[in-house]
mmCIF file of C-alpha atoms in Angstrom:
data_model
loop_
_atom_site.group_PDB
_atom_site.id
_atom_site.type_symbol
_atom_site.label_atom_id
_atom_site.label_comp_id
_atom_site.label_asym_id
_atom_site.label_seq_id
_atom_site.Cartn_x
_atom_site.Cartn_y
_atom_site.Cartn_z
ATOM 1 C CA MET A 1259 -2.502 116.288 114.217
ATOM 2 C CA ASN A 1260 -3.789 118.478 110.890
ATOM 3 C CA VAL A 1261 -6.943 119.839 110.409
ATOM 4 C CA PRO A 1262 -7.984 120.115 106.242
ATOM 5 C CA MET A 1263 -8.114 123.260 104.692
ATOM 6 C CA GLY A 1264 -12.237 124.755 105.374
ATOM 7 C CA ALA A 1265 -12.872 122.358 108.279
ATOM 8 C CA SER A 1266 -13.052 124.525 110.643
ATOM 9 C CA GLU A 1267 -15.689 126.185 108.761
ATOM 10 C CA ILE A 1268 -18.051 123.870 108.340
ATOM 11 C CA ILE A 1269 -17.286 122.120 111.910
ATOM 12 C CA PRO A 1270 -19.897 125.204 114.324
ATOM 13 C CA ASP A 1271 -22.376 124.394 111.545
ATOM 14 C CA PHE A 1272 -22.480 120.706 111.303
ATOM 15 C CA ALA A 1273 -22.163 120.397 114.836
ATOM 16 C CA ALA A 1274 -24.911 122.348 115.569
ATOM 17 C CA SER A 1275 -26.992 120.478 113.164
ATOM 18 C CA LEU A 1276 -25.947 117.673 115.616
ATOM 19 C CA LEU A 1277 -26.502 119.279 118.912
ATOM 20 C CA GLU A 1278 -30.723 120.171 117.727
ATOM 21 C CA TYR A 1279 -31.179 116.119 117.137
ATOM 22 C CA PHE A 1280 -29.304 114.999 120.190
ATOM 23 C CA GLU A 1281 -31.496 117.680 121.770
ATOM 24 C CA LYS A 1282 -35.042 116.473 119.819
ATOM 25 C CA GLN A 1283 -34.711 112.756 120.984
ATOM 26 C CA LEU A 1284 -33.689 112.861 124.557
ATOM 27 C CA GLU A 1285 -35.726 115.558 125.630
ATOM 28 C CA PRO A 1286 -38.450 112.999 126.976
ATOM 29 C CA PHE A 1287 -35.634 111.736 128.917
ATOM 30 C CA LEU A 1288 -34.108 115.179 130.132
ATOM 31 C CA THR A 1289 -36.785 117.072 130.871
ATOM 32 C CA GLY A 1290 -40.604 115.736 129.891
ATOM 33 C CA GLU A 1291 -42.137 112.518 131.183
ATOM 34 C CA TYR A 1292 -39.635 110.471 131.730
ATOM 35 C CA ALA A 1293 -37.465 112.507 133.245
ATOM 36 C CA PHE A 1294 -39.081 113.037 136.465
ATOM 37 C CA PRO A 1295 -41.636 109.643 137.088
ATOM 38 C CA ASP A 1296 -44.485 109.099 139.081
ATOM 39 C CA LEU A 1297 -43.319 106.808 142.123
ATOM 40 C CA ALA A 1298 -47.059 106.184 143.269
ATOM 41 C CA LEU A 1299 -47.118 104.566 139.733
ATOM 42 C CA GLU A 1300 -44.491 102.728 140.145
ATOM 43 C CA GLN A 1301 -45.642 101.024 143.153
ATOM 44 C CA GLU A 1302 -49.225 100.608 142.089
ATOM 45 C CA THR A 1303 -47.585 98.825 139.330
ATOM 46 C CA ALA A 1304 -44.418 96.454 141.003
ATOM 47 C CA GLY A 1305 -46.168 93.465 141.814
ATOM 48 C CA ALA A 1306 -47.572 93.323 137.448
ATOM 49 C CA PRO A 1307 -45.783 91.027 134.988
ATOM 50 C CA LEU A 1308 -44.127 92.466 132.050
ATOM 51 C CA THR A 1309 -44.168 89.726 129.678
ATOM 52 C CA ASN A 1310 -48.021 87.180 128.553
ATOM 53 C CA SER A 1311 -44.992 84.155 129.365
ATOM 54 C CA ALA A 1312 -46.992 82.989 132.221
ATOM 55 C CA CYS A 1313 -49.926 83.149 130.436
ATOM 56 C CA GLU A 1314 -48.985 82.124 126.849
ATOM 57 C CA ALA A 1315 -47.278 79.369 129.092
ATOM 58 C CA SER A 1316 -50.826 77.975 131.347
ATOM 59 C CA PHE A 1317 -51.774 77.248 127.906
ATOM 60 C CA GLY A 1318 -49.206 75.828 126.352
ATOM 61 C CA PHE A 1319 -49.297 73.751 129.275
ATOM 62 C CA LEU A 1320 -52.841 72.966 128.698
ATOM 63 C CA ASP A 1321 -53.025 72.258 124.820
ATOM 64 C CA HIS A 1322 -50.653 70.118 125.549
ATOM 65 C CA LEU A 1323 -52.034 68.001 127.820
ATOM 66 C CA THR A 1324 -55.273 67.647 124.854
ATOM 67 C CA LYS A 1325 -52.749 66.107 123.000
ATOM 68 C CA VAL A 1326 -51.382 63.358 125.190
ATOM 69 C CA PRO A 1327 -52.113 59.820 126.332
ATOM 70 C CA PRO A 1328 -54.692 59.610 128.029
ATOM 71 C CA ASN A 1329 -56.414 62.738 126.909
ATOM 72 C CA MET A 1330 -54.958 62.358 122.943
ATOM 73 C CA THR A 1331 -56.929 59.623 121.446
ATOM 74 C CA THR A 1332 -58.976 58.968 118.271
ATOM 75 C CA TYR A 1333 -62.185 58.227 119.991
ATOM 76 C CA ASN A 1334 -61.875 61.627 122.127
ATOM 77 C CA MET A 1335 -60.879 64.108 119.342
ATOM 78 C CA SER A 1336 -63.803 62.856 117.641
ATOM 79 C CA ILE A 1337 -66.041 63.754 119.933
ATOM 80 C CA LYS A 1338 -64.265 67.069 120.559
ATOM 81 C CA THR A 1339 -64.427 67.592 116.460
ATOM 82 C CA VAL A 1340 -68.183 66.249 116.411
ATOM 83 C CA ALA A 1341 -68.927 68.812 119.632
ATOM 84 C CA VAL A 1342 -67.573 71.240 118.072
ATOM 85 C CA LYS A 1343 -68.734 71.767 114.577
ATOM 86 C CA ASN A 1344 -72.470 70.423 115.644
ATOM 87 C CA LYS A 1345 -72.954 72.286 118.443
ATOM 88 C CA LEU A 1346 -73.687 68.826 120.684
ATOM 89 C CA TYR A 1347 -73.108 70.830 124.095
ATOM 90 C CA ASP A 1348 -74.938 73.429 123.918
ATOM 91 C CA TYR A 1349 -77.805 71.347 122.074
ATOM 92 C CA PHE A 1350 -76.951 68.633 125.211
ATOM 93 C CA SER A 1351 -77.286 71.369 127.820
ATOM 94 C CA SER A 1352 -80.417 72.334 126.995
ATOM 95 C CA LEU A 1353 -81.983 69.208 127.377
ATOM 96 C CA PRO A 1354 -84.595 68.459 130.621
ATOM 97 C CA GLU A 1355 -82.553 66.890 133.449
ATOM 98 C CA MET A 1356 -84.240 64.242 133.711
ATOM 99 C CA GLU A 1357 -83.968 64.253 129.428
ATOM 100 C CA ARG A 1358 -80.449 64.578 130.021
ATOM 101 C CA GLU A 1359 -79.884 61.804 132.003
ATOM 102 C CA GLU A 1360 -80.896 59.547 130.040
ATOM 103 C CA MET A 1361 -78.567 59.926 127.915
ATOM 104 C CA GLU A 1362 -75.890 60.237 129.731
ATOM 105 C CA ARG A 1363 -76.339 56.407 131.001
ATOM 106 C CA LYS A 1364 -77.489 55.852 127.499
ATOM 107 C CA ALA A 1365 -74.413 56.740 126.802
ATOM 108 C CA CYS A 1366 -71.964 55.192 129.399
ATOM 109 C CA GLU A 1367 -73.556 51.748 128.802
ATOM 110 C CA ASN A 1368 -72.128 52.654 125.062
ATOM 111 C CA MET A 1369 -68.830 53.578 126.430
ATOM 112 C CA LYS A 1370 -67.516 50.492 125.006
ATOM 113 C CA THR A 1371 -68.850 49.214 122.601
ATOM 114 C CA SER A 1372 -67.957 52.807 121.105
ATOM 115 C CA VAL A 1373 -64.312 52.898 121.846
ATOM 116 C CA GLU A 1374 -64.402 48.753 119.497
ATOM 117 C CA GLN A 1375 -65.813 51.028 116.825
ATOM 118 C CA ALA A 1376 -63.508 53.768 116.532
ATOM 119 C CA MET A 1377 -60.373 51.260 117.167
ATOM 120 C CA ILE A 1378 -62.718 49.101 114.306
ATOM 121 C CA GLN A 1379 -62.445 52.346 112.185
ATOM 122 C CA LYS A 1380 -59.161 53.200 113.060
ATOM 123 C CA LYS A 1381 -57.911 49.077 111.437
ATOM 124 C CA GLU A 1382 -59.677 49.430 108.689
ATOM 125 C CA LEU A 1383 -58.203 52.853 107.904
ATOM 126 C CA GLN A 1384 -55.092 51.818 108.242
ATOM 127 C CA GLN A 1385 -55.737 48.833 106.086
ATOM 128 C CA LYS A 1386 -56.861 51.578 103.398
ATOM 129 C CA LEU A 1387 -53.730 53.564 104.008
ATOM 130 C CA PHE A 1388 -51.859 50.689 103.087
ATOM 131 C CA ARG A 1389 -53.059 49.616 99.890
ATOM 132 C CA LYS A 1390 -52.981 52.657 98.389
ATOM 133 C CA MET A 1391 -49.143 52.973 99.764
ATOM 134 C CA GLU A 1392 -48.711 49.056 98.026
ATOM 135 C CA GLU A 1393 -50.671 50.166 95.000
ATOM 136 C CA LYS A 1394 -48.990 53.374 94.373
ATOM 137 C CA ALA A 1395 -45.802 52.392 94.470
ATOM 138 C CA ARG A 1396 -46.916 48.626 92.114
ATOM 139 C CA GLU A 1397 -47.970 51.347 89.669
ATOM 140 C CA LEU A 1398 -44.711 53.825 90.278
ATOM 141 C CA ALA A 1399 -43.345 50.600 89.460
ATOM 142 C CA GLU A 1400 -44.542 49.810 86.411
ATOM 143 C CA GLU A 1401 -44.158 52.662 85.503
ATOM 144 C CA GLN A 1402 -40.762 52.383 85.756
ATOM 145 C CA SER A 1403 -40.584 48.957 83.639
ATOM 146 C CA ARG A 1404 -42.980 50.399 81.029
ATOM 147 C CA ASN A 1405 -39.817 53.357 80.310
ATOM 148 C CA GLN A 1406 -37.604 50.378 80.581
ATOM 149 C CA ARG A 1407 -39.265 49.340 78.001
ATOM 150 C CA LYS A 1408 -39.238 52.120 75.572
ATOM 151 C CA LYS A 1409 -35.382 52.842 76.087
ATOM 152 C CA HIS A 1410 -34.465 48.875 75.329
ATOM 153 C CA LYS A 1411 -36.974 49.431 71.879
ATOM 154 C CA VAL A 1412 -35.279 52.824 71.107
ATOM 155 C CA ALA A 1413 -32.035 51.829 71.885
ATOM 156 C CA SER A 1414 -32.493 49.142 69.041
ATOM 157 C CA GLU A 1415 -33.861 50.683 66.242
ATOM 158 C CA VAL A 1416 -31.123 53.300 66.746
ATOM 159 C CA GLU A 1417 -28.749 50.714 66.110
ATOM 160 C CA LYS A 1418 -29.596 50.126 62.479
ATOM 161 C CA CYS A 1419 -27.970 53.016 62.099
ATOM 162 C CA GLY A 1420 -26.218 54.191 64.090
ATOM 163 C CA PHE A 1421 -26.444 56.972 67.036
ATOM 164 C CA TRP A 1422 -24.961 59.796 65.592
ATOM 165 C CA ARG A 1423 -23.100 62.461 67.152
ATOM 166 C CA THR A 1424 -21.704 64.527 64.438
ATOM 167 C CA VAL A 1425 -23.487 66.689 62.271
ATOM 168 C CA GLU A 1426 -21.017 64.752 59.686
ATOM 169 C CA ALA A 1427 -21.447 61.017 61.610
ATOM 170 C CA MET A 1428 -25.621 61.986 60.150
ATOM 171 C CA ASN A 1429 -24.696 63.784 56.536
ATOM 172 C CA GLN A 1430 -22.198 60.002 56.220
ATOM 173 C CA LYS A 1431 -25.032 58.088 56.546
ATOM 174 C CA LEU A 1432 -27.344 59.789 54.658
ATOM 175 C CA GLU A 1433 -25.792 60.512 51.659
ATOM 176 C CA ASN A 1434 -26.521 57.293 49.861
ATOM 177 C CA ALA A 1435 -29.670 56.503 52.232
ATOM 178 C CA THR A 1436 -32.766 56.349 50.116
ATOM 179 C CA PRO A 1437 -35.823 58.742 51.380
ATOM 180 C CA LYS A 1438 -37.447 56.292 53.594
ATOM 181 C CA ASN A 1439 -35.030 55.526 55.119
ATOM 182 C CA ALA A 1440 -33.504 59.017 55.189
ATOM 183 C CA LYS A 1441 -36.535 59.296 57.710
ATOM 184 C CA SER A 1442 -36.980 56.382 59.846
ATOM 185 C CA TRP A 1443 -32.959 56.856 60.890
ATOM 186 C CA ILE A 1444 -33.296 60.224 61.840
ATOM 187 C CA LYS A 1445 -36.814 59.610 63.730
ATOM 188 C CA SER A 1446 -34.849 56.906 65.701
ATOM 189 C CA ASN A 1447 -31.829 59.205 65.926
ATOM 190 C CA ILE A 1448 -34.411 61.908 67.386
ATOM 191 C CA GLN A 1449 -36.556 59.379 70.055
ATOM 192 C CA PHE A 1450 -33.445 58.139 70.748
ATOM 193 C CA ARG A 1451 -32.695 61.390 72.314
ATOM 194 C CA LYS A 1452 -35.837 62.165 73.180
ATOM 195 C CA LYS A 1453 -36.301 58.730 75.512
ATOM 196 C CA VAL A 1454 -32.252 58.458 76.278
ATOM 197 C CA TRP A 1455 -30.114 61.077 75.860
ATOM 198 C CA GLN A 1456 -31.499 64.497 75.987
ATOM 199 C CA PRO A 1457 -35.377 64.276 77.497
ATOM 200 C CA SER A 1458 -34.643 67.537 79.010
ATOM 201 C CA PHE A 1459 -34.585 69.230 76.163
ATOM 202 C CA GLU A 1460 -35.234 72.815 75.459
ATOM 203 C CA PRO A 1461 -38.047 73.448 73.396
ATOM 204 C CA LYS A 1462 -39.174 69.947 73.407
ATOM 205 C CA TRP A 1463 -41.393 70.744 69.748
ATOM 206 C CA LEU A 1464 -37.239 69.722 68.490
ATOM 207 C CA LEU A 1465 -38.232 65.864 69.719
ATOM 208 C CA GLN A 1466 -41.543 65.609 68.528
ATOM 209 C CA PHE A 1467 -42.355 64.514 64.417
ATOM 210 C CA SER A 1468 -45.203 66.767 64.401
ATOM 211 C CA HIS A 1469 -46.368 70.645 66.223
ATOM 212 C CA LYS A 1470 -49.029 72.857 66.179
ATOM 213 C CA ASN A 1471 -50.743 69.597 63.768
ATOM 214 C CA HIS A 1472 -48.478 70.082 61.067
ATOM 215 C CA THR A 1473 -46.667 66.809 60.295
ATOM 216 C CA PHE A 1474 -42.640 67.320 59.515
ATOM 217 C CA SER A 1475 -40.593 66.245 56.176
ATOM 218 C CA LEU A 1476 -37.924 65.182 56.066
ATOM 219 C CA GLU A 1477 -36.204 68.199 55.069
ATOM 220 C CA GLU A 1478 -37.813 69.721 58.769
ATOM 221 C CA LEU A 1479 -36.657 66.900 60.063
ATOM 222 C CA LYS A 1480 -32.897 66.178 59.938
ATOM 223 C CA ASN A 1481 -33.056 70.788 60.292
ATOM 224 C CA ASN A 1482 -34.353 69.430 64.142
ATOM 225 C CA LEU A 1483 -32.067 67.283 64.144
ATOM 226 C CA VAL A 1484 -29.004 69.146 63.464
ATOM 227 C CA GLN A 1485 -29.894 71.852 66.105
ATOM 228 C CA LEU A 1486 -30.304 69.357 68.412
ATOM 229 C CA ILE A 1487 -26.498 67.643 67.698
ATOM 230 C CA ALA A 1488 -25.962 71.635 67.546
ATOM 231 C CA ALA A 1489 -26.499 71.898 71.515
ATOM 232 C CA ASP A 1490 -25.572 68.308 72.754
ATOM 233 C CA PRO A 1491 -22.409 69.256 75.169
ATOM 234 C CA GLU A 1492 -20.615 66.569 74.448
ATOM 235 C CA TRP A 1493 -21.665 67.157 69.617
ATOM 236 C CA ASP A 1494 -17.889 67.282 69.097
ATOM 237 C CA ILE A 1495 -17.284 64.045 70.185
ATOM 238 C CA SER A 1496 -16.340 62.189 66.253
ATOM 239 C CA GLU A 1497 -16.715 58.233 67.975
ATOM 240 C CA GLU A 1498 -19.617 56.578 65.715
ATOM 241 C CA GLU A 1499 -21.588 53.054 65.706
ATOM 242 C CA ASP A 1500 -22.980 52.886 62.709
ATOM 243 C CA CYS A 1501 -24.644 50.019 61.657
ATOM 244 C CA ASP A 1502 -25.473 47.659 58.036
ATOM 245 C CA ASP A 1503 -28.052 49.066 56.153
#
């Protein structure tokens, strides 16, 4: 085995540092408090549990009993909630014995009625929940229908001038157009990109006709559309669906 040059001088210093480190770490187990255990203490604590698993298991079982039938009912859980919130048990315990017995008797007589009322309330809550779910589903369907109608309307508008996928196609279409038609066609293309083609485009103001109380001019709308076309991942597609003016 070849020893690198200078290693014989470094190893003794390195080994001495390691020895000092391990002596400090192992001292309690070699000569300190853990080296000579107290046998009397070991015998005294021999039966003590090392963990609280048994205690946790007992509490877990009690918790389980309160959450499964017959204990876990809406009626019983309501009683527990009211008792905790209103300090009902403390109040009941403070009453004179005769008054307490009278209240217990009335409670027993009304128990069946209370259970029936709880069941009625439960059914009413379920019906309200179902109606709410149906209303939410109907609103969602109506919103989807409105969005679909808007998309169809925007698509029909853009058919009048064609959907421009390139700047060259846009310039060719606008070459002989009147300012009124040019602005209308540009808006149709922007609106189509907003509703159908690029709905998640950022920044959003490029898909708008105004921004911060400023209404875009024809030239500004055109520049915005150029940026939208350039940002389109399929901007290089040159096919165009042009229609007559």
